[in-house]
């Protein structure tokens, strides 16, 4: 995700990394569920759950930064890379 030869803006949130002519574009080099014999067995379930969970939330709420706050894209290193703690306002639509 941070290879500047592959990603236009590796250190900036950029949905355009996954769009081509305004449509979703699958990048061959992005393999979050691994591949081959030991690939994730839960991929289909995880993708369905993520889709249902986020579309349900986005249909009901508008998400906003609390006034006067900023977000950092600097990851918190651990077993995985996690975002730093942050607050978000979920405003009912
Ligand atoms: C966003 C969610 C998920 C991501 C990104 C993810 C990613 C991965 C990755 C990268 C591996 C390979 C690990 C390795 O190479 O050793 C893996 C393995 C595995 N995942 Fe997931 N996973 C997710 C969700 C799930 C869910 C929901 C389940 C089950 C319901 C699941 C079940 C498994 C199992 C059983 C393996 C081991 C497969 C094997 O070694 O034969 N995963 N996952």
PDB file of N, CA and C and ligand atoms in Angstrom, residues 31-34 37-43 45-46 50, ligand 1:
ATOM      1  N   UNK A  31      -3.827  -7.713  -2.469  1.00  0.00           N
ATOM      2  CA  UNK A  31      -4.298  -9.074  -2.171  1.00  0.00           C
ATOM      3  C   UNK A  31      -4.546  -9.211  -0.661  1.00  0.00           C
ATOM      4  N   UNK A  32      -5.593  -8.551  -0.138  1.00  0.00           N
ATOM      5  CA  UNK A  32      -5.801  -8.534   1.316  1.00  0.00           C
ATOM      6  C   UNK A  32      -6.139  -9.898   1.910  1.00  0.00           C
ATOM      7  N   UNK A  33      -6.631 -10.836   1.094  1.00  0.00           N
ATOM      8  CA  UNK A  33      -7.033 -12.143   1.626  1.00  0.00           C
ATOM      9  C   UNK A  33      -6.031 -13.235   1.250  1.00  0.00           C
ATOM     10  N   UNK A  34      -4.862 -12.824   0.800  1.00  0.00           N
ATOM     11  CA  UNK A  34      -3.816 -13.749   0.373  1.00  0.00           C
ATOM     12  C   UNK A  34      -4.297 -14.585  -0.823  1.00  0.00           C
ATOM     13  N   UNK A  37      -3.154 -21.956  -1.690  1.00  0.00           N
ATOM     14  CA  UNK A  37      -3.731 -22.959  -0.784  1.00  0.00           C
ATOM     15  C   UNK A  37      -4.120 -22.398   0.572  1.00  0.00           C
ATOM     16  N   UNK A  38      -3.344 -21.431   1.071  1.00  0.00           N
ATOM     17  CA  UNK A  38      -3.615 -20.900   2.413  1.00  0.00           C
ATOM     18  C   UNK A  38      -4.397 -19.593   2.372  1.00  0.00           C
ATOM     19  N   UNK A  39      -5.069 -19.309   1.259  1.00  0.00           N
ATOM     20  CA  UNK A  39      -5.854 -18.074   1.153  1.00  0.00           C
ATOM     21  C   UNK A  39      -6.979 -18.093   2.183  1.00  0.00           C
ATOM     22  N   UNK A  40      -7.471 -16.926   2.499  1.00  0.00           N
ATOM     23  CA  UNK A  40      -8.505 -16.778   3.522  1.00  0.00           C
ATOM     24  C   UNK A  40      -9.776 -17.562   3.164  1.00  0.00           C
ATOM     25  N   UNK A  41     -10.210 -18.411   4.079  1.00  0.00           N
ATOM     26  CA  UNK A  41     -11.434 -19.188   3.839  1.00  0.00           C
ATOM     27  C   UNK A  41     -12.682 -18.329   4.051  1.00  0.00           C
ATOM     28  N   UNK A  42     -12.504 -17.215   4.743  1.00  0.00           N
ATOM     29  CA  UNK A  42     -13.665 -16.382   5.073  1.00  0.00           C
ATOM     30  C   UNK A  42     -13.858 -15.211   4.129  1.00  0.00           C
ATOM     31  N   UNK A  43     -13.126 -15.189   2.996  1.00  0.00           N
ATOM     32  CA  UNK A  43     -13.171 -14.003   2.121  1.00  0.00           C
ATOM     33  C   UNK A  43     -14.584 -13.640   1.672  1.00  0.00           C
ATOM     34  N   UNK A  45     -17.460 -14.414   2.964  1.00  0.00           N
ATOM     35  CA  UNK A  45     -18.267 -13.957   4.104  1.00  0.00           C
ATOM     36  C   UNK A  45     -17.813 -12.553   4.545  1.00  0.00           C
ATOM     37  N   UNK A  46     -16.499 -12.336   4.623  1.00  0.00           N
ATOM     38  CA  UNK A  46     -15.982 -11.034   5.069  1.00  0.00           C
ATOM     39  C   UNK A  46     -16.422  -9.926   4.111  1.00  0.00           C
ATOM     40  N   UNK A  50     -18.839  -6.875   5.197  1.00  0.00           N
ATOM     41  CA  UNK A  50     -18.361  -5.488   5.080  1.00  0.00           C
ATOM     42  C   UNK A  50     -19.319  -4.660   4.225  1.00  0.00           C
TER      43      UNK A  50
HETATM   44  C1  LIG B   1     -11.536  -8.308   6.355  1.00  0.00           C
HETATM   45  C2  LIG B   1     -11.522  -9.534   6.863  1.00  0.00           C
HETATM   46  C3  LIG B   1     -10.449 -10.572   6.619  1.00  0.00           C
HETATM   47  C4  LIG B   1      -9.209 -10.449   6.083  1.00  0.00           C
HETATM   48  C5  LIG B   1      -8.529  -9.187   5.524  1.00  0.00           C
HETATM   49  C6  LIG B   1      -8.598 -11.764   6.109  1.00  0.00           C
HETATM   50  C7  LIG B   1      -7.324 -12.063   5.637  1.00  0.00           C
HETATM   51  C8  LIG B   1      -6.733 -13.315   5.713  1.00  0.00           C
HETATM   52  C9  LIG B   1      -5.406 -13.639   5.241  1.00  0.00           C
HETATM   53  C10 LIG B   1      -4.424 -12.641   4.616  1.00  0.00           C
HETATM   54  C11 LIG B   1      -5.196 -14.953   5.477  1.00  0.00           C
HETATM   55  C12 LIG B   1      -3.925 -15.762   5.139  1.00  0.00           C
HETATM   56  C13 LIG B   1      -3.033 -15.803   6.374  1.00  0.00           C
HETATM   57  C14 LIG B   1      -1.750 -16.542   6.059  1.00  0.00           C
HETATM   58  O1  LIG B   1      -1.200 -16.411   4.973  1.00  0.00           O
HETATM   59  O2  LIG B   1      -1.280 -17.254   6.947  1.00  0.00           O
HETATM   60  C15 LIG B   1      -6.399 -15.492   6.082  1.00  0.00           C
HETATM   61  C16 LIG B   1      -6.566 -16.811   6.458  1.00  0.00           C
HETATM   62  C17 LIG B   1      -7.712 -17.319   6.983  1.00  0.00           C
HETATM   63  N1  LIG B   1      -8.890 -16.654   7.200  1.00  0.00           N
HETATM   64 FE1  LIG B   1      -9.202 -14.681   6.894  1.00  0.00          FE
HETATM   65  N2  LIG B   1      -9.483 -12.656   6.669  1.00  0.00           N
HETATM   66  C18 LIG B   1     -10.632 -11.976   6.978  1.00  0.00           C
HETATM   67  C19 LIG B   1     -11.787 -12.507   7.515  1.00  0.00           C
HETATM   68  C20 LIG B   1     -12.006 -13.838   7.793  1.00  0.00           C
HETATM   69  C21 LIG B   1     -13.266 -14.396   8.272  1.00  0.00           C
HETATM   70  C22 LIG B   1     -14.545 -13.583   8.548  1.00  0.00           C
HETATM   71  C23 LIG B   1     -13.059 -15.736   8.438  1.00  0.00           C
HETATM   72  C24 LIG B   1     -13.994 -16.807   8.918  1.00  0.00           C
HETATM   73  C25 LIG B   1     -15.286 -16.650   9.084  1.00  0.00           C
HETATM   74  C26 LIG B   1     -11.682 -16.022   8.054  1.00  0.00           C
HETATM   75  C27 LIG B   1     -11.106 -17.252   8.074  1.00  0.00           C
HETATM   76  C28 LIG B   1      -9.809 -17.538   7.718  1.00  0.00           C
HETATM   77  C29 LIG B   1      -9.198 -18.850   7.825  1.00  0.00           C
HETATM   78  C30 LIG B   1      -9.865 -20.131   8.366  1.00  0.00           C
HETATM   79  C31 LIG B   1      -7.881 -18.725   7.361  1.00  0.00           C
HETATM   80  C32 LIG B   1      -6.797 -19.832   7.275  1.00  0.00           C
HETATM   81  C33 LIG B   1      -6.809 -20.472   5.917  1.00  0.00           C
HETATM   82  C34 LIG B   1      -5.713 -21.536   5.825  1.00  0.00           C
HETATM   83  O3  LIG B   1      -4.618 -21.295   6.314  1.00  0.00           O
HETATM   84  O4  LIG B   1      -5.984 -22.588   5.253  1.00  0.00           O
HETATM   85  N3  LIG B   1     -11.081 -14.840   7.669  1.00  0.00           N
HETATM   86  N4  LIG B   1      -7.318 -14.471   6.218  1.00  0.00           N
END
